[in-house]
Amino acid sequence: MTRYVAVIDIGKTNAKVALVDLADLREVALRRMANAPVADGPYPHHDIELLWSFILDSLADINREQRIDTISITTHGATGVLVDAAGELALPVLDYEFAGPDALAEDYNAIRPPFAETGTPRLPVGLNLGAQLFWQQRNFPADFARAAAILMYPQYWALRLTGVAANEVTSLGCHTDLWNPWKADFSSLVDKMEWRRLMAPVRPAKDRLGPILPVFAIRTGLDPQTPVFCGLHDSNASLLPHLLSDTPPFSVVSTGTWVVSMAVGGNKVTLDPARDTLVNVNALGDPVPSARFMGGREFSLLTDGQSEDWTEEDIATVLARKTSLLPSTQQGSGPFAHHSAAWLDADGIKNGQRFAAISFYLALMTATCLDLIDAGGPTTVEGPFARNRLFTRMLAAATARAVIASEAATGTSIGAALLASDHGTAQGGGEKIEPPADPAWADYARSWRAAVDAQG
């Protein structure tokens, strides 16, 4: 019987290994390290060997406390790996925030598929994985020619653990330009660039790729027959428990470095690629209208070194004065990609009031994303923002719908762990937050929207 699932969860800001108890969908152990790209070599890239050591050490450490039954994997998107015939890196794993691909933007734009084919908006830097691969092939032709396979990031770690090469649709469908969600096949770009021969076979996220390789069983102390699942993209991991148990319509907001809003069972909507809306592909292979902004990064920048304490008096003051932050702190993505951040009525504000205004800003950006995808029904917030009471209250006020704050410390880990279950386990609970009765909250949201509209 599978009960304890070790989830390798590589986020853009932090890497984690969590042990999830499938009996009640709780994390019973967690190891974490900061994850930052390194600047040496030909371009900024992920420190793969440091991450690999962390993964193996964490698996060994957790397994000493509680026997691990199986392993699942989830990672951030916009990341692919070129490996040679021996499974070694043909090129370093490019950091998607590296601006190098922009140098070839004109050439890439001429060949990339239209939004109608892929559901992928044209994004800056390396946020379109196709642009990364195009840039790498142009700039490092000999190294690129050594590649025997192109893998999405979760499946790269699965390859290292099992020796089995695969790909999977949630990462392929994450604004890569590489996947056609309507045909469930690679896009025209893949054939135009003759990359199809390099694409590892597409397997379902819930497939067992194989047991852990013997050398790593010895290194970690795990049973040599410990199975490893194919894995999936992190925002889709957050969505999976709700796909299996919630009644549409509903929406899920996955929070981390990125805040990704996903609508299930809503009205048919026309997405605007200029506002960072896109079509994700969920773990069941279905297209999902989505919108996002870099909310976790904005939160870190705005609160760095500042107190996060607040009082009800702070809240009352911010609501009365309409002290607010307008978008965007992190430009280049999100629904207001080209707006410049500005504070309104913020003279002399105290730390608690500033934190409240920041939390409200993030909630109102999220509400905008939900509007853009015509989300309906209750909104479940997964990840760190679920623990921010100010964020969830303002999100409920701005959408006039209930918000459920997930109790899981890492919603992505719970979803990834469910790949190892029979999908019959109910999801974990959460606090239900109704829209505040005080009209000042909804009035603040209306005022913020009017101020943003006035920005032009």
Tab-separated table of C-alpha atoms in Angstrom:
chain	number	residue	atom	x	y	z
A	1	MET	CA	0.000	0.000	0.000
A	2	THR	CA	1.286	3.462	-0.923
A	3	ARG	CA	0.911	5.909	1.921
A	4	TYR	CA	3.989	8.149	2.193
A	5	VAL	CA	4.934	10.073	-0.964
A	6	ALA	CA	8.135	12.091	-1.169
A	7	VAL	CA	7.476	15.069	-3.436
A	8	ILE	CA	10.397	16.820	-5.082
A	9	ASP	CA	9.121	20.380	-5.566
A	10	ILE	CA	11.517	22.699	-7.416
A	11	GLY	CA	10.145	26.246	-7.330
A	12	LYS	CA	11.780	29.307	-8.819
A	13	THR	CA	12.593	30.767	-5.399
A	14	ASN	CA	12.803	27.678	-3.188
A	15	ALA	CA	13.425	23.980	-3.679
A	16	LYS	CA	11.594	21.580	-1.379
A	17	VAL	CA	11.240	17.909	-0.640
A	18	ALA	CA	8.022	17.194	1.249
A	19	LEU	CA	6.691	13.935	2.626
A	20	VAL	CA	2.927	13.707	2.125
A	21	ASP	CA	0.754	11.256	4.051
A	22	LEU	CA	-1.944	10.147	1.608
A	23	ALA	CA	-4.126	8.968	4.483
A	24	ASP	CA	-5.089	12.560	5.316
A	25	LEU	CA	-3.195	14.616	2.694
A	26	ARG	CA	-0.877	16.246	5.199
A	27	GLU	CA	2.757	17.155	4.866
A	28	VAL	CA	4.502	15.316	7.673
A	29	ALA	CA	8.059	16.344	6.805
A	30	LEU	CA	9.598	19.152	4.786
A	31	ARG	CA	13.116	20.085	3.716
A	32	ARG	CA	13.741	23.405	1.974
A	33	MET	CA	16.598	25.369	0.419
A	34	ALA	CA	16.840	28.671	-1.433
A	35	ASN	CA	17.023	28.246	-5.190
A	36	ALA	CA	18.887	30.868	-7.184
A	37	PRO	CA	20.470	30.770	-10.647
A	38	VAL	CA	24.216	31.017	-11.069
A	39	ALA	CA	25.883	33.478	-13.431
A	40	ASP	CA	29.016	31.592	-14.467
A	41	GLY	CA	29.261	29.724	-17.747
A	42	PRO	CA	27.731	30.805	-21.056
A	43	TYR	CA	24.536	32.282	-19.515
A	44	PRO	CA	22.621	32.354	-16.199
A	45	HIS	CA	21.459	28.838	-15.415
A	46	HIS	CA	20.116	26.608	-12.674
A	47	ASP	CA	22.584	25.010	-10.268
A	48	ILE	CA	21.574	21.486	-11.189
A	49	GLU	CA	24.211	19.659	-9.182
A	50	LEU	CA	23.489	21.639	-6.015
A	51	LEU	CA	19.785	20.852	-6.424
A	52	TRP	CA	20.571	17.188	-7.050
A	53	SER	CA	22.633	16.942	-3.863
A	54	PHE	CA	19.816	18.624	-1.940
A	55	ILE	CA	17.265	16.176	-3.381
A	56	LEU	CA	19.294	13.080	-2.508
A	57	ASP	CA	20.238	14.345	0.961
A	58	SER	CA	16.599	15.242	1.700
A	59	LEU	CA	15.304	11.865	0.526
A	60	ALA	CA	17.862	10.100	2.711
A	61	ASP	CA	17.103	12.303	5.712
A	62	ILE	CA	13.325	11.945	5.453
A	63	ASN	CA	13.523	8.204	4.793
A	64	ARG	CA	15.382	7.746	8.080
A	65	GLU	CA	12.408	9.284	9.879
A	66	GLN	CA	9.633	7.613	7.893
A	67	ARG	CA	9.911	5.029	5.141
A	68	ILE	CA	9.215	6.603	1.733
A	69	ASP	CA	6.847	4.500	-0.388
A	70	THR	CA	7.108	6.396	-3.654
A	71	ILE	CA	8.418	9.614	-5.258
A	72	SER	CA	6.589	12.279	-7.249
A	73	ILE	CA	7.943	15.464	-8.844
A	74	THR	CA	6.707	18.971	-9.575
A	75	THR	CA	8.607	22.040	-10.792
A	76	HIS	CA	8.135	25.551	-12.096
A	77	GLY	CA	7.434	25.990	-15.793
A	78	ALA	CA	9.211	27.657	-18.727
A	79	THR	CA	12.166	25.335	-18.308
A	80	GLY	CA	13.471	22.581	-20.536
A	81	VAL	CA	16.590	20.448	-20.458
A	82	LEU	CA	18.768	19.281	-23.342
A	83	VAL	CA	20.458	15.978	-22.569
A	84	ASP	CA	22.895	13.930	-24.631
A	85	ALA	CA	22.761	10.192	-25.303
A	86	ALA	CA	24.302	9.472	-21.892
A	87	GLY	CA	21.712	11.612	-20.081
A	88	GLU	CA	24.249	14.357	-19.353
A	89	LEU	CA	23.503	18.026	-19.958
A	90	ALA	CA	24.226	19.111	-23.515
A	91	LEU	CA	23.861	22.734	-22.365
A	92	PRO	CA	23.281	24.354	-18.946
A	93	VAL	CA	19.608	24.625	-17.937
A	94	LEU	CA	18.789	28.219	-18.856
A	95	ASP	CA	17.185	30.546	-16.302
A	96	TYR	CA	13.985	31.863	-17.880
A	97	GLU	CA	14.637	35.357	-16.486
A	98	PHE	CA	17.756	35.665	-18.667
A	99	ALA	CA	17.169	38.311	-21.337
A	100	GLY	CA	19.407	36.700	-23.970
A	101	PRO	CA	16.549	35.247	-26.056
A	102	ASP	CA	15.205	38.769	-26.585
A	103	ALA	CA	18.168	39.443	-28.892
A	104	LEU	CA	16.565	37.106	-31.428
A	105	ALA	CA	12.994	38.248	-30.803
A	106	GLU	CA	12.385	39.462	-34.357
A	107	ASP	CA	13.538	36.186	-35.896
A	108	TYR	CA	11.657	34.103	-33.343
A	109	ASN	CA	8.441	36.082	-33.751
A	110	ALA	CA	8.528	35.319	-37.447
A	111	ILE	CA	8.279	31.554	-36.876
A	112	ARG	CA	6.374	31.095	-33.605
A	113	PRO	CA	2.803	29.782	-33.814
A	114	PRO	CA	-0.157	32.130	-33.289
A	115	PHE	CA	-1.983	32.349	-29.969
A	116	ALA	CA	-4.997	30.618	-31.531
A	117	GLU	CA	-2.897	27.485	-32.106
A	118	THR	CA	-1.078	27.182	-28.785
A	119	GLY	CA	-2.844	29.400	-26.234
A	120	THR	CA	0.624	30.829	-25.548
A	121	PRO	CA	1.076	34.608	-25.345
A	122	ARG	CA	4.348	36.124	-26.527
A	123	LEU	CA	6.306	36.737	-23.345
A	124	PRO	CA	9.609	38.519	-22.665
A	125	VAL	CA	13.023	37.059	-21.761
A	126	GLY	CA	12.914	33.254	-21.685
A	127	LEU	CA	9.327	32.844	-20.520
A	128	ASN	CA	8.454	31.125	-23.803
A	129	LEU	CA	10.484	27.924	-23.751
A	130	GLY	CA	10.450	27.833	-27.544
A	131	ALA	CA	12.350	31.138	-27.545
A	132	GLN	CA	14.971	29.648	-25.225
A	133	LEU	CA	15.528	26.641	-27.464
A	134	PHE	CA	15.639	28.846	-30.572
A	135	TRP	CA	18.276	31.074	-28.941
A	136	GLN	CA	20.347	28.119	-27.706
A	137	GLN	CA	20.332	26.447	-31.119
A	138	ARG	CA	21.422	29.658	-32.841
A	139	ASN	CA	24.142	30.532	-30.335
A	140	PHE	CA	25.488	27.071	-29.451
A	141	PRO	CA	24.888	24.956	-32.565
A	142	ALA	CA	27.537	22.328	-31.788
A	143	ASP	CA	26.300	21.785	-28.228
A	144	PHE	CA	22.678	21.756	-29.357
A	145	ALA	CA	23.530	19.172	-31.993
A	146	ARG	CA	24.790	16.860	-29.202
A	147	ALA	CA	21.310	16.754	-27.678
A	148	ALA	CA	19.589	13.387	-27.870
A	149	ALA	CA	16.431	14.525	-26.065
A	150	ILE	CA	14.534	17.598	-24.939
A	151	LEU	CA	12.862	17.102	-21.556
A	152	MET	CA	10.570	19.289	-19.513
A	153	TYR	CA	11.977	20.132	-16.091
A	154	PRO	CA	9.994	17.675	-13.896
A	155	GLN	CA	10.841	14.831	-16.245
A	156	TYR	CA	14.535	15.706	-16.200
A	157	TRP	CA	14.615	14.918	-12.487
A	158	ALA	CA	12.625	11.746	-13.185
A	159	LEU	CA	15.249	10.762	-15.755
A	160	ARG	CA	18.034	11.219	-13.209
A	161	LEU	CA	16.185	9.094	-10.691
A	162	THR	CA	15.067	6.288	-13.045
A	163	GLY	CA	17.013	6.501	-16.305
A	164	VAL	CA	13.694	6.763	-18.208
A	165	ALA	CA	13.177	9.744	-20.553
A	166	ALA	CA	9.660	11.193	-20.847
A	167	ASN	CA	7.678	14.393	-21.298
A	168	GLU	CA	4.266	15.423	-19.958
A	169	VAL	CA	1.503	17.797	-21.056
A	170	THR	CA	1.193	20.208	-18.099
A	171	SER	CA	4.759	21.440	-18.583
A	172	LEU	CA	4.585	21.246	-22.381
A	173	GLY	CA	1.401	23.339	-22.226
A	174	CYS	CA	2.803	26.027	-19.922
A	175	HIS	CA	3.317	29.007	-22.317
A	176	THR	CA	6.047	27.159	-24.213
A	177	ASP	CA	4.896	27.649	-27.845
A	178	LEU	CA	5.608	23.907	-28.156
A	179	TRP	CA	2.151	22.380	-27.604
A	180	ASN	CA	-1.227	22.578	-29.294
A	181	PRO	CA	-3.772	22.009	-26.481
A	182	TRP	CA	-6.683	21.634	-28.923
A	183	LYS	CA	-5.010	18.770	-30.829
A	184	ALA	CA	-3.061	17.345	-27.838
A	185	ASP	CA	0.079	17.292	-29.972
A	186	PHE	CA	3.248	19.251	-30.520
A	187	SER	CA	2.831	22.613	-32.234
A	188	SER	CA	3.872	23.571	-35.739
A	189	LEU	CA	6.992	25.212	-34.267
A	190	VAL	CA	8.334	21.828	-33.160
A	191	ASP	CA	8.093	20.477	-36.695
A	192	LYS	CA	9.322	23.689	-38.298
A	193	MET	CA	12.484	23.573	-36.168
A	194	GLU	CA	12.809	19.775	-36.582
A	195	TRP	CA	12.687	19.256	-32.822
A	196	ARG	CA	10.036	16.515	-32.809
A	197	ARG	CA	12.730	13.824	-33.115
A	198	LEU	CA	14.282	15.199	-29.899
A	199	MET	CA	11.096	15.283	-27.867
A	200	ALA	CA	10.991	12.449	-25.352
A	201	PRO	CA	7.751	10.399	-25.428
A	202	VAL	CA	4.759	12.113	-23.831
A	203	ARG	CA	3.479	10.142	-20.841
A	204	PRO	CA	0.648	10.883	-18.364
A	205	ALA	CA	1.690	12.650	-15.163
A	206	LYS	CA	0.483	9.629	-13.144
A	207	ASP	CA	2.627	7.095	-15.022
A	208	ARG	CA	5.189	5.159	-13.008
A	209	LEU	CA	8.346	5.616	-15.034
A	210	GLY	CA	10.260	2.988	-13.107
A	211	PRO	CA	11.983	2.241	-9.817
A	212	ILE	CA	14.761	4.421	-8.485
A	213	LEU	CA	18.137	3.489	-9.943
A	214	PRO	CA	20.171	1.128	-7.712
A	215	VAL	CA	22.988	3.626	-7.144
A	216	PHE	CA	20.546	6.161	-5.704
A	217	ALA	CA	18.742	3.532	-3.642
A	218	ILE	CA	22.101	2.876	-1.971
A	219	ARG	CA	22.832	6.617	-1.645
A	220	THR	CA	19.468	7.422	-0.004
A	221	GLY	CA	18.622	4.195	1.803
A	222	LEU	CA	15.339	3.882	-0.124
A	223	ASP	CA	13.961	0.518	-1.149
A	224	PRO	CA	15.389	-0.291	-4.624
A	225	GLN	CA	11.848	-0.853	-5.879
A	226	THR	CA	10.652	2.638	-4.864
A	227	PRO	CA	8.640	3.860	-7.882
A	228	VAL	CA	9.025	7.332	-9.396
A	229	PHE	CA	6.076	9.062	-11.064
A	230	CYS	CA	6.345	11.122	-14.234
A	231	GLY	CA	5.403	14.371	-12.466
A	232	LEU	CA	3.849	17.672	-13.495
A	233	HIS	CA	4.024	21.466	-13.573
A	234	ASP	CA	3.578	23.104	-10.149
A	235	SER	CA	0.489	25.254	-10.769
A	236	ASN	CA	-1.253	22.241	-12.263
A	237	ALA	CA	-0.257	20.229	-9.224
A	238	SER	CA	-2.156	22.777	-7.125
A	239	LEU	CA	-5.156	22.406	-9.422
A	240	LEU	CA	-5.272	18.602	-9.493
A	241	PRO	CA	-6.925	17.923	-6.089
A	242	HIS	CA	-9.778	20.240	-7.058
A	243	LEU	CA	-10.238	18.658	-10.470
A	244	LEU	CA	-10.731	15.364	-8.676
A	245	SER	CA	-13.130	16.509	-5.982
A	246	ASP	CA	-14.692	19.963	-6.536
A	247	THR	CA	-17.881	20.703	-8.466
A	248	PRO	CA	-17.490	23.262	-11.277
A	249	PRO	CA	-17.519	26.153	-11.651
A	250	PHE	CA	-14.581	26.982	-9.412
A	251	SER	CA	-11.185	28.602	-9.648
A	252	VAL	CA	-7.812	27.887	-8.097
A	253	VAL	CA	-5.108	30.461	-7.405
A	254	SER	CA	-1.681	28.894	-7.084
A	255	THR	CA	0.718	31.246	-5.281
A	256	GLY	CA	4.486	31.176	-5.214
A	257	THR	CA	6.938	33.226	-7.243
A	258	TRP	CA	4.068	33.400	-9.728
A	259	VAL	CA	0.398	33.832	-8.859
A	260	VAL	CA	-1.467	31.703	-11.402
A	261	SER	CA	-5.271	31.856	-11.574
A	262	MET	CA	-7.072	28.961	-13.282
A	263	ALA	CA	-10.794	28.720	-14.068
A	264	VAL	CA	-12.631	25.408	-14.321
A	265	GLY	CA	-16.165	25.030	-15.637
A	266	GLY	CA	-16.685	28.745	-16.255
A	267	ASN	CA	-18.160	30.483	-19.263
A	268	LYS	CA	-16.441	30.322	-22.628
A	269	VAL	CA	-14.057	33.265	-22.682
A	270	THR	CA	-11.925	35.044	-25.265
A	271	LEU	CA	-8.477	35.441	-23.777
A	272	ASP	CA	-6.291	38.504	-24.331
A	273	PRO	CA	-2.653	37.424	-24.798
A	274	ALA	CA	-1.483	41.023	-24.284
A	275	ARG	CA	-2.620	40.756	-20.659
A	276	ASP	CA	-0.734	37.548	-19.813
A	277	THR	CA	-3.701	35.259	-20.147
A	278	LEU	CA	-2.991	31.824	-21.535
A	279	VAL	CA	-4.253	28.288	-21.930
A	280	ASN	CA	-2.689	25.854	-19.487
A	281	VAL	CA	-3.153	22.117	-19.883
A	282	ASN	CA	-4.229	20.299	-16.737
A	283	ALA	CA	-3.084	16.884	-15.535
A	284	LEU	CA	-6.072	15.241	-17.226
A	285	GLY	CA	-5.008	16.760	-20.564
A	286	ASP	CA	-7.748	19.397	-20.761
A	287	PRO	CA	-7.217	23.097	-21.661
A	288	VAL	CA	-7.670	25.514	-18.728
A	289	PRO	CA	-8.089	29.314	-19.128
A	290	SER	CA	-5.426	30.933	-16.950
A	291	ALA	CA	-3.942	34.312	-16.076
A	292	ARG	CA	-0.940	35.207	-13.987
A	293	PHE	CA	1.420	37.792	-12.599
A	294	MET	CA	4.668	37.612	-10.658
A	295	GLY	CA	2.988	38.184	-7.289
A	296	GLY	CA	5.360	36.249	-5.067
A	297	ARG	CA	8.340	38.107	-6.496
A	298	GLU	CA	6.531	41.417	-5.995
A	299	PHE	CA	5.693	40.517	-2.397
A	300	SER	CA	9.355	39.710	-1.673
A	301	LEU	CA	10.573	42.962	-3.195
A	302	LEU	CA	7.954	45.090	-1.474
A	303	THR	CA	8.289	43.567	2.004
A	304	ASP	CA	12.035	42.916	2.088
A	305	GLY	CA	13.233	43.717	5.620
A	306	GLN	CA	9.855	45.183	6.605
A	307	SER	CA	7.579	44.065	9.423
A	308	GLU	CA	4.535	42.019	8.417
A	309	ASP	CA	2.635	42.819	11.613
A	310	TRP	CA	-0.637	44.767	11.371
A	311	THR	CA	-3.637	45.713	13.461
A	312	GLU	CA	-7.337	46.195	12.737
A	313	GLU	CA	-6.693	49.927	13.213
A	314	ASP	CA	-4.125	49.750	10.381
A	315	ILE	CA	-6.763	48.133	8.161
A	316	ALA	CA	-9.396	50.729	9.020
A	317	THR	CA	-6.943	53.535	8.226
A	318	VAL	CA	-5.952	52.079	4.847
A	319	LEU	CA	-9.580	51.487	3.862
A	320	ALA	CA	-10.630	54.995	4.931
A	321	ARG	CA	-7.685	56.808	3.294
A	322	LYS	CA	-7.710	54.538	0.229
A	323	THR	CA	-3.964	54.136	0.592
A	324	SER	CA	-3.087	51.909	-2.331
A	325	LEU	CA	-0.362	50.587	-4.594
A	326	LEU	CA	-1.006	50.624	-8.336
A	327	PRO	CA	0.585	48.161	-10.785
A	328	SER	CA	3.110	47.006	-11.618
A	329	THR	CA	6.077	46.488	-9.361
A	330	GLN	CA	7.324	43.674	-11.615
A	331	GLN	CA	6.863	44.858	-15.171
A	332	GLY	CA	6.941	42.807	-18.354
A	333	SER	CA	4.274	40.296	-17.371
A	334	GLY	CA	0.863	40.185	-15.754
A	335	PRO	CA	-2.362	42.013	-16.664
A	336	PHE	CA	-0.709	45.452	-16.507
A	337	ALA	CA	2.677	44.606	-17.976
A	338	HIS	CA	3.527	48.148	-19.056
A	339	HIS	CA	2.106	50.149	-16.146
A	340	SER	CA	4.505	51.844	-13.734
A	341	ALA	CA	3.953	51.222	-10.025
A	342	ALA	CA	2.709	54.160	-7.974
A	343	TRP	CA	1.539	54.751	-4.406
A	344	LEU	CA	-1.631	56.762	-3.724
A	345	ASP	CA	-2.417	58.566	-0.448
A	346	ALA	CA	0.571	56.935	1.212
A	347	ASP	CA	2.248	59.875	2.950
A	348	GLY	CA	3.284	59.025	6.495
A	349	ILE	CA	1.884	55.487	6.503
A	350	LYS	CA	3.044	53.124	9.214
A	351	ASN	CA	4.584	49.695	8.573
A	352	GLY	CA	1.365	47.838	9.332
A	353	GLN	CA	-0.589	50.062	6.958
A	354	ARG	CA	2.002	49.568	4.241
A	355	PHE	CA	1.814	45.790	4.623
A	356	ALA	CA	-1.981	45.949	4.406
A	357	ALA	CA	-1.850	48.021	1.216
A	358	ILE	CA	0.640	45.585	-0.335
A	359	SER	CA	-1.601	42.621	0.541
A	360	PHE	CA	-4.598	44.433	-0.929
A	361	TYR	CA	-2.652	45.212	-4.113
A	362	LEU	CA	-1.784	41.541	-4.603
A	363	ALA	CA	-5.388	40.514	-3.980
A	364	LEU	CA	-6.705	43.067	-6.470
A	365	MET	CA	-4.200	41.965	-9.102
A	366	THR	CA	-5.410	38.404	-8.531
A	367	ALA	CA	-9.038	39.508	-8.813
A	368	THR	CA	-8.175	41.158	-12.134
A	369	CYS	CA	-6.679	37.890	-13.368
A	370	LEU	CA	-9.823	36.013	-12.329
A	371	ASP	CA	-11.970	38.552	-14.187
A	372	LEU	CA	-9.878	38.121	-17.341
A	373	ILE	CA	-10.607	34.375	-17.396
A	374	ASP	CA	-14.267	34.832	-16.375
A	375	ALA	CA	-13.822	32.668	-13.296
A	376	GLY	CA	-16.922	31.641	-11.380
A	377	GLY	CA	-17.769	29.874	-8.145
A	378	PRO	CA	-15.550	29.747	-5.063
A	379	THR	CA	-11.844	30.546	-5.326
A	380	THR	CA	-9.342	28.308	-3.556
A	381	VAL	CA	-5.980	29.893	-2.764
A	382	GLU	CA	-3.053	27.492	-2.559
A	383	GLY	CA	0.462	28.225	-1.321
A	384	PRO	CA	1.862	31.009	0.891
A	385	PHE	CA	-0.760	33.675	0.104
A	386	ALA	CA	-3.422	31.404	1.609
A	387	ARG	CA	-1.947	32.274	5.008
A	388	ASN	CA	-2.258	36.036	4.415
A	389	ARG	CA	-5.620	36.939	5.957
A	390	LEU	CA	-5.582	40.405	4.384
A	391	PHE	CA	-5.056	38.953	0.910
A	392	THR	CA	-7.891	36.449	1.190
A	393	ARG	CA	-10.347	38.947	2.692
A	394	MET	CA	-9.710	41.517	-0.024
A	395	LEU	CA	-9.886	38.841	-2.737
A	396	ALA	CA	-13.313	37.826	-1.436
A	397	ALA	CA	-14.400	41.474	-1.371
A	398	ALA	CA	-13.127	42.216	-4.875
A	399	THR	CA	-14.696	39.130	-6.486
A	400	ALA	CA	-17.853	39.066	-4.336
A	401	ARG	CA	-17.350	35.313	-4.017
A	402	ALA	CA	-16.170	33.016	-1.262
A	403	VAL	CA	-12.448	32.321	-0.939
A	404	ILE	CA	-11.117	29.080	0.535
A	405	ALA	CA	-7.672	29.396	2.094
A	406	SER	CA	-6.000	26.009	1.721
A	407	GLU	CA	-4.545	24.535	4.894
A	408	ALA	CA	-1.703	22.793	3.063
A	409	ALA	CA	1.700	24.397	3.559
A	410	THR	CA	2.550	23.632	-0.056
A	411	GLY	CA	-0.453	23.000	-2.272
A	412	THR	CA	1.801	21.828	-5.084
A	413	SER	CA	3.112	18.969	-2.952
A	414	ILE	CA	-0.374	17.670	-2.165
A	415	GLY	CA	-1.341	17.666	-5.840
A	416	ALA	CA	1.879	15.959	-6.911
A	417	ALA	CA	1.410	13.325	-4.200
A	418	LEU	CA	-2.051	12.513	-5.550
A	419	LEU	CA	-0.411	11.117	-8.682
A	420	ALA	CA	0.531	8.152	-6.505
A	421	SER	CA	-2.980	7.628	-5.125
A	422	ASP	CA	-6.043	5.994	-6.612
A	423	HIS	CA	-7.576	9.502	-6.761
A	424	GLY	CA	-10.212	8.404	-4.303
A	425	THR	CA	-8.873	10.430	-1.387
A	426	ALA	CA	-10.690	13.638	-0.509
A	427	GLN	CA	-8.668	16.819	-0.640
A	428	GLY	CA	-7.473	18.649	2.445
A	429	GLY	CA	-9.618	21.334	4.041
A	430	GLY	CA	-9.355	25.060	4.300
A	431	GLU	CA	-10.940	28.115	5.876
A	432	LYS	CA	-13.866	29.560	3.954
A	433	ILE	CA	-13.816	33.366	3.839
A	434	GLU	CA	-16.984	35.129	2.750
A	435	PRO	CA	-16.912	38.678	1.311
A	436	PRO	CA	-16.628	41.135	4.242
A	437	ALA	CA	-19.908	42.657	5.403
A	438	ASP	CA	-18.255	46.077	5.805
A	439	PRO	CA	-18.855	47.903	2.490
A	440	ALA	CA	-15.520	49.739	2.878
A	441	TRP	CA	-13.717	46.662	1.504
A	442	ALA	CA	-15.680	46.516	-1.752
A	443	ASP	CA	-15.508	50.304	-2.026
A	444	TYR	CA	-11.696	50.117	-1.757
A	445	ALA	CA	-11.606	47.554	-4.561
A	446	ARG	CA	-13.751	49.772	-6.807
A	447	SER	CA	-11.522	52.768	-6.051
A	448	TRP	CA	-8.385	50.786	-6.920
A	449	ARG	CA	-9.858	49.676	-10.242
A	450	ALA	CA	-10.807	53.250	-11.100
A	451	ALA	CA	-7.300	54.467	-10.293
A	452	VAL	CA	-5.766	51.743	-12.483
A	453	ASP	CA	-8.116	52.627	-15.329
A	454	ALA	CA	-7.024	56.253	-14.988
A	455	GLN	CA	-3.399	55.159	-15.475
A	456	GLY	CA	-4.343	54.319	-19.063
